XYZ file of C-alpha atoms in Angstrom:
405
model
C 10.813 -94.550 -68.486
C 13.636 -97.165 -67.988
C 16.975 -96.944 -70.233
C 18.171 -99.012 -72.763
C 22.152 -100.182 -73.282
C 22.956 -102.389 -76.275
C 25.801 -103.724 -78.502
C 26.779 -101.739 -81.274
C 29.125 -102.541 -84.478
C 31.035 -99.417 -84.449
C 33.593 -100.284 -86.895
C 35.265 -103.518 -88.367
C 37.168 -105.328 -85.246
C 35.181 -102.881 -82.766
C 32.080 -103.189 -80.901
C 30.838 -100.882 -78.231
C 28.178 -100.666 -75.403
C 25.845 -97.734 -75.792
C 22.877 -95.776 -74.708
C 20.280 -96.637 -77.291
C 16.098 -95.645 -77.432
C 13.818 -97.656 -75.102
C 11.923 -99.845 -77.897
C 8.265 -99.319 -78.892
C 6.107 -101.155 -80.878
C 7.053 -99.274 -84.094
C 9.987 -99.695 -86.010
C 12.172 -96.270 -86.124
C 14.567 -95.125 -88.516
C 18.225 -95.880 -87.564
C 21.222 -97.898 -88.807
C 20.479 -100.584 -91.266
C 16.758 -99.898 -91.184
C 15.222 -100.492 -94.940
C 13.168 -97.235 -95.555
C 10.205 -98.977 -96.676
C 10.369 -100.890 -92.845
C 10.500 -97.224 -91.454
C 7.571 -96.719 -89.330
C 6.173 -100.160 -89.262
C 3.457 -100.498 -86.597
C 3.668 -103.548 -84.451
C 0.556 -103.972 -82.259
C 0.930 -107.287 -83.058
C 4.495 -107.265 -80.905
C 5.804 -107.367 -77.565
C 8.427 -105.429 -75.373
C 10.593 -107.839 -73.969
C 13.211 -107.812 -70.886
C 16.154 -109.562 -72.387
C 17.154 -112.043 -70.065
C 19.815 -113.908 -72.575
C 21.168 -112.816 -75.754
C 23.945 -114.644 -77.316
C 27.225 -113.685 -79.317
C 26.874 -115.692 -82.652
C 29.601 -116.465 -85.407
C 27.271 -114.653 -87.740
C 27.561 -111.568 -85.752
C 31.308 -112.140 -85.999
C 31.137 -111.862 -89.902
C 29.826 -108.299 -89.526
C 32.289 -107.282 -86.745
C 35.395 -108.408 -89.031
C 34.122 -106.071 -91.882
C 32.958 -109.066 -94.129
C 29.349 -107.904 -94.634
C 28.015 -104.325 -95.580
C 26.840 -103.855 -92.276
C 26.384 -100.016 -91.240
C 28.196 -98.098 -88.278
C 26.023 -98.113 -85.206
C 23.985 -101.212 -86.259
C 22.532 -102.868 -82.670
C 23.706 -106.621 -82.763
C 22.070 -109.531 -81.795
C 19.615 -112.217 -83.056
C 19.625 -114.588 -80.177
C 17.230 -113.689 -77.745
C 15.428 -115.132 -74.730
C 13.322 -112.515 -72.666
C 10.372 -111.500 -70.403
C 7.314 -110.159 -71.616
C 6.964 -106.680 -69.799
C 4.311 -105.027 -72.600
C 1.803 -106.527 -74.768
C 0.729 -104.680 -77.938
C -3.114 -104.486 -78.536
C -3.407 -107.167 -81.202
C -1.734 -109.742 -79.104
C -4.006 -112.412 -77.787
C -2.202 -115.471 -76.687
C 1.186 -113.991 -74.912
C 0.996 -112.533 -72.046
C 2.745 -109.935 -69.722
C 5.451 -112.024 -67.265
C 5.722 -114.797 -70.035
C 9.307 -116.044 -70.392
C 9.688 -116.712 -74.117
C 12.364 -117.804 -76.572
C 12.548 -115.575 -79.838
C 13.386 -117.400 -83.116
C 16.006 -115.327 -84.861
C 14.027 -115.332 -87.909
C 11.338 -112.825 -87.925
C 7.934 -114.230 -89.727
C 4.548 -112.941 -89.975
C 2.753 -116.030 -89.996
C 0.441 -114.811 -92.797
C 2.438 -115.482 -96.137
C 2.408 -118.328 -98.014
C 6.018 -119.130 -96.717
C 4.896 -119.108 -93.154
C 1.952 -121.014 -93.832
C 4.001 -123.747 -95.476
C 6.191 -123.754 -92.418
C 9.141 -121.974 -94.085
C 9.440 -119.204 -91.725
C 13.020 -118.117 -92.568
C 11.964 -117.019 -96.079
C 9.102 -114.716 -94.723
C 7.699 -112.363 -97.640
C 6.465 -110.042 -95.373
C 9.225 -108.756 -93.138
C 12.238 -107.629 -95.292
C 11.340 -105.267 -98.631
C 14.738 -106.607 -99.928
C 13.734 -110.234 -100.430
C 12.317 -113.169 -98.308
C 13.914 -113.652 -94.624
C 14.729 -111.504 -91.985
C 16.320 -111.447 -88.599
C 17.110 -109.124 -85.809
C 20.263 -107.054 -85.536
C 21.562 -108.238 -89.170
C 22.551 -106.439 -92.262
C 20.387 -106.455 -95.179
C 17.554 -108.051 -93.328
C 14.840 -105.434 -93.075
C 16.621 -103.290 -90.308
C 14.665 -105.006 -87.209
C 16.933 -104.005 -84.082
C 18.944 -106.093 -82.512
C 18.607 -108.135 -79.213
C 22.219 -107.720 -77.369
C 20.092 -105.011 -75.205
C 18.484 -104.596 -72.032
C 15.003 -104.336 -73.748
C 13.831 -105.528 -77.313
C 10.831 -105.060 -79.397
C 9.825 -108.288 -80.915
C 6.781 -108.331 -83.713
C 4.083 -110.999 -84.282
C 4.477 -112.133 -81.025
C 1.593 -114.779 -80.861
C 2.822 -116.400 -83.757
C 6.519 -116.510 -83.109
C 7.171 -116.635 -79.672
C 7.848 -120.018 -77.816
C 6.550 -119.762 -73.885
C 8.183 -122.002 -71.909
C 6.003 -123.831 -69.622
C 7.240 -122.963 -66.416
C 9.275 -119.884 -65.287
C 11.490 -121.636 -62.434
C 12.136 -124.521 -64.100
C 13.219 -122.703 -67.173
C 15.354 -120.287 -65.193
C 17.303 -123.690 -63.650
C 17.962 -124.766 -67.590
C 18.142 -121.139 -69.174
C 21.607 -121.913 -70.451
C 20.410 -124.672 -72.375
C 17.012 -122.644 -73.273
C 19.220 -119.814 -74.577
C 20.236 -121.715 -77.323
C 16.970 -122.514 -78.875
C 16.729 -118.983 -80.583
C 19.482 -120.171 -82.936
C 22.218 -122.287 -82.702
C 20.665 -125.704 -81.456
C 17.878 -125.548 -84.206
C 20.559 -124.559 -86.525
C 22.561 -127.364 -85.805
C 19.709 -129.294 -85.822
C 18.608 -128.460 -88.887
C 22.036 -129.164 -90.338
C 21.798 -132.811 -89.162
C 18.302 -133.390 -90.411
C 19.040 -131.926 -93.672
C 22.208 -134.125 -94.152
C 19.766 -137.288 -93.632
C 21.268 -138.167 -90.042
C 19.394 -141.228 -88.657
C 20.547 -144.051 -86.332
C 23.387 -145.760 -87.245
C 24.751 -142.873 -89.687
C 28.419 -141.965 -89.903
C 28.438 -138.222 -89.763
C 31.331 -135.517 -90.722
C 30.944 -131.934 -89.378
C 33.183 -129.169 -90.760
C 33.568 -126.704 -88.233
C 33.596 -126.773 -84.194
C 32.222 -123.669 -83.513
C 29.090 -123.691 -81.557
C 26.889 -124.317 -84.591
C 29.267 -126.988 -85.246
C 29.210 -128.262 -81.817
C 25.331 -128.118 -81.861
C 25.401 -129.932 -85.114
C 27.421 -132.619 -83.608
C 25.422 -132.894 -80.412
C 22.092 -133.107 -82.884
C 23.552 -135.798 -84.900
C 24.125 -137.965 -81.664
C 20.594 -137.333 -80.592
C 19.125 -138.117 -83.951
C 21.133 -141.855 -83.391
C 24.601 -141.298 -85.288
C 26.883 -144.266 -85.088
C 30.037 -141.913 -85.180
C 30.346 -138.387 -84.990
C 33.616 -136.606 -86.707
C 34.410 -133.084 -86.417
C 37.244 -131.438 -88.452
C 38.735 -127.853 -87.335
C 41.911 -125.938 -87.382
C 41.696 -125.188 -83.522
C 42.667 -128.023 -81.160
C 40.488 -126.244 -78.137
C 37.565 -126.532 -80.293
C 38.365 -129.957 -81.241
C 38.770 -130.890 -77.321
C 35.388 -129.444 -76.847
C 34.080 -131.941 -79.470
C 35.847 -134.668 -77.827
C 34.297 -133.978 -74.585
C 30.969 -135.116 -75.514
C 32.035 -138.214 -77.579
C 32.800 -136.931 -80.894
C 35.792 -138.122 -82.936
C 37.968 -135.387 -84.294
C 40.584 -134.433 -87.097
C 42.756 -131.507 -86.887
C 42.613 -129.945 -90.304
C 46.011 -127.942 -89.496
C 47.971 -131.117 -89.121
C 46.025 -133.511 -91.434
C 44.862 -131.714 -94.704
C 43.424 -134.908 -96.252
C 40.126 -135.414 -94.844
C 39.254 -138.648 -96.409
C 42.573 -140.439 -95.069
C 41.876 -139.620 -91.516
C 38.366 -140.380 -91.636
C 39.418 -144.106 -93.163
C 41.398 -144.000 -89.714
C 38.349 -143.626 -87.707
C 36.186 -145.497 -89.715
C 37.941 -148.230 -92.254
C 36.540 -146.485 -95.016
C 37.221 -142.858 -96.369
C 33.831 -141.531 -96.632
C 30.571 -140.856 -94.159
C 27.020 -141.426 -95.059
C 26.114 -137.277 -94.150
C 28.111 -134.152 -93.953
C 27.493 -131.013 -92.325
C 29.233 -127.398 -93.506
C 29.208 -125.174 -90.130
C 31.669 -122.949 -91.179
C 30.643 -120.721 -94.202
C 32.220 -118.479 -96.480
C 35.258 -117.492 -94.494
C 36.350 -120.867 -94.798
C 40.403 -121.955 -94.664
C 42.482 -124.254 -96.965
C 43.481 -126.809 -94.877
C 47.184 -127.617 -93.792
C 49.952 -125.544 -92.203
C 49.989 -121.964 -93.309
C 46.598 -122.412 -95.201
C 44.953 -119.199 -96.225
C 41.323 -118.330 -96.815
C 39.685 -120.600 -99.786
C 35.903 -119.925 -99.514
C 34.757 -123.023 -101.319
C 37.021 -125.318 -99.108
C 34.499 -126.912 -97.061
C 31.653 -127.339 -100.165
C 34.354 -128.962 -102.084
C 35.513 -131.256 -99.158
C 32.540 -132.642 -97.860
C 31.386 -133.744 -101.679
C 34.551 -135.318 -101.514
C 34.159 -137.945 -98.451
C 30.198 -138.059 -98.695
C 29.259 -141.249 -100.191
C 27.120 -141.584 -103.555
C 23.662 -140.733 -102.847
C 24.296 -138.874 -99.586
C 23.215 -135.555 -98.226
C 24.690 -132.178 -97.481
C 23.345 -130.167 -94.621
C 24.914 -126.265 -95.393
C 23.851 -124.398 -92.314
C 26.593 -122.337 -92.489
C 26.678 -118.903 -93.520
C 27.111 -118.016 -97.378
C 26.731 -114.253 -98.391
C 26.036 -111.925 -101.596
C 28.111 -109.527 -100.360
C 31.598 -109.552 -98.765
C 34.032 -106.431 -98.769
C 36.978 -108.382 -97.645
C 36.410 -111.571 -100.177
C 39.592 -112.749 -101.683
C 38.589 -111.886 -105.275
C 35.915 -110.317 -106.942
C 34.056 -113.521 -107.062
C 34.211 -114.151 -103.632
C 33.073 -110.468 -103.022
C 29.441 -111.380 -104.609
C 29.429 -114.670 -103.248
C 30.286 -116.854 -106.239
C 32.491 -119.711 -105.313
C 34.312 -122.122 -107.306
C 32.448 -125.304 -106.486
C 32.968 -128.585 -108.039
C 29.190 -128.924 -108.979
C 29.995 -131.507 -111.321
C 31.312 -133.830 -108.629
C 28.153 -133.305 -106.516
C 26.127 -134.248 -109.624
C 28.102 -137.393 -110.323
C 27.673 -138.330 -106.679
C 23.972 -137.460 -106.840
C 24.234 -135.430 -103.908
C 21.533 -133.627 -102.235
C 22.480 -129.889 -101.043
C 20.245 -128.402 -98.396
C 21.015 -124.434 -97.595
C 19.538 -121.324 -96.407
C 18.656 -119.782 -92.928
C 17.157 -122.281 -90.327
C 13.161 -122.576 -89.816
C 13.625 -122.376 -86.292
C 10.049 -122.756 -85.531
C 10.076 -126.145 -87.376
C 12.240 -127.516 -84.158
C 12.399 -125.360 -81.318
C 9.447 -126.675 -79.660
C 10.705 -130.442 -79.562
C 14.010 -129.101 -78.698
C 12.826 -127.558 -75.930
C 11.084 -130.704 -74.659
C 14.543 -132.527 -75.209
C 16.071 -129.603 -72.990
C 13.508 -129.720 -69.711
C 13.660 -133.720 -70.208
C 17.420 -133.773 -69.753
C 17.885 -135.600 -73.006
C 19.539 -132.585 -74.750
C 22.600 -131.145 -72.768
C 23.541 -128.356 -75.504
C 25.025 -125.685 -72.977
C 27.595 -128.347 -72.197
C 28.320 -128.998 -75.588
C 28.937 -125.653 -76.708
C 30.642 -124.712 -73.304
C 28.187 -121.860 -72.573
C 29.971 -119.152 -70.746
C 28.032 -116.079 -69.051
C 29.077 -112.905 -69.440
C 27.610 -109.414 -68.581
C 26.502 -106.623 -71.297
C 29.795 -104.521 -70.210
C 31.934 -107.519 -70.763
C 30.225 -108.450 -74.583
C 33.054 -106.428 -76.361
C 35.616 -108.431 -74.624
C 33.462 -111.504 -75.155
C 33.406 -110.613 -78.960
C 37.014 -110.719 -78.907
C 37.718 -113.489 -77.191
C 35.366 -115.477 -79.542
C 37.294 -114.251 -82.605
C 40.433 -115.615 -81.513
C 39.199 -118.889 -81.490
C 37.946 -119.705 -78.055
C 35.840 -122.824 -77.673
C 33.104 -120.990 -75.781
C 29.395 -119.979 -76.699
C 29.069 -116.402 -74.895
C 25.628 -115.880 -73.209
C 25.156 -112.295 -72.523
C 23.174 -111.693 -68.992
C 22.183 -107.901 -69.353
C 19.951 -107.588 -66.226
C 22.188 -110.286 -64.090
C 19.137 -112.780 -64.090
C 21.132 -115.561 -64.630
C 24.356 -115.291 -62.584
C 22.045 -114.320 -59.666
């Protein structure tokens, strides 16, 4: 039997590549696995040879020690792979298929799944609705930053690419379908972006860049991206966005007025989340900054898409409230302006097929927008360090050398 190597969270600030067990169609005990999930038989699942698996900003929260993730957790929820083994209950997915895996694990049977709310599936995480691979408090499903991984509920979840050769030619784009492209797109849709909209995106990390590109695809007239890191802002400008350097310009409204002639936008997207910083020189962490600022610059009656991650447990939070996800949000301002807020994980399956078509037709250029950068599995620890330092790259791990060859 083949071996298996994976990226492991070892301790705050450190990941390692280690040997792990080859997957089978049972959820075994291990770091982070919910005891009530141990031993779940997954004859409805498949084993994938991982073709690409990406480093996500959500992974970085765990690696920084900003969650309760246990040592030894196998990381990775952005997975694209080739099916090498099929469970006895799988009918439509076949050995050899090249597929994209939604990061939310969904059974297809519960009320939420039947209503297309696959991000809050009721049957995959004993603690609360919603689950994901390789993520803290999400049921303990083994992550996919590895050579091989087990994926349950294959017939329901997996997005099969229609032509393998074509898919491999576009793999740097298609690998984004497991998370950040649908997540950015969901942020834009949730914010009500439509033809002619003016849009502000807080954060120029990969999700923010994906949200900005998605806003363009939806017909926005102007997309403005704000961030503290100039390298990331340069990447946003590379595909036609306006930008605001929030380290140099703390007043977002004034900067928006210089661009649009008015100090407000139609729509805003929070692609930062709970590790937000205040604006200006020497600013410190202030977790409610983005939420409060986008309420301030979004027009009355506007919508706020919030794909940025917020957590219920943050050991590194700046105070006791922040450590449990309680933030000082100006809800009165949002109420007075009749804002609509949309939060939570992205229901990937709602969008991934359409976005696949946009990629295969050449309409969407998501790999270019997020600066997809392919690395080996052995280089993953260095990729984590570089990404944590603010590099404007979306690191794509290529465990078997299939992309590079």
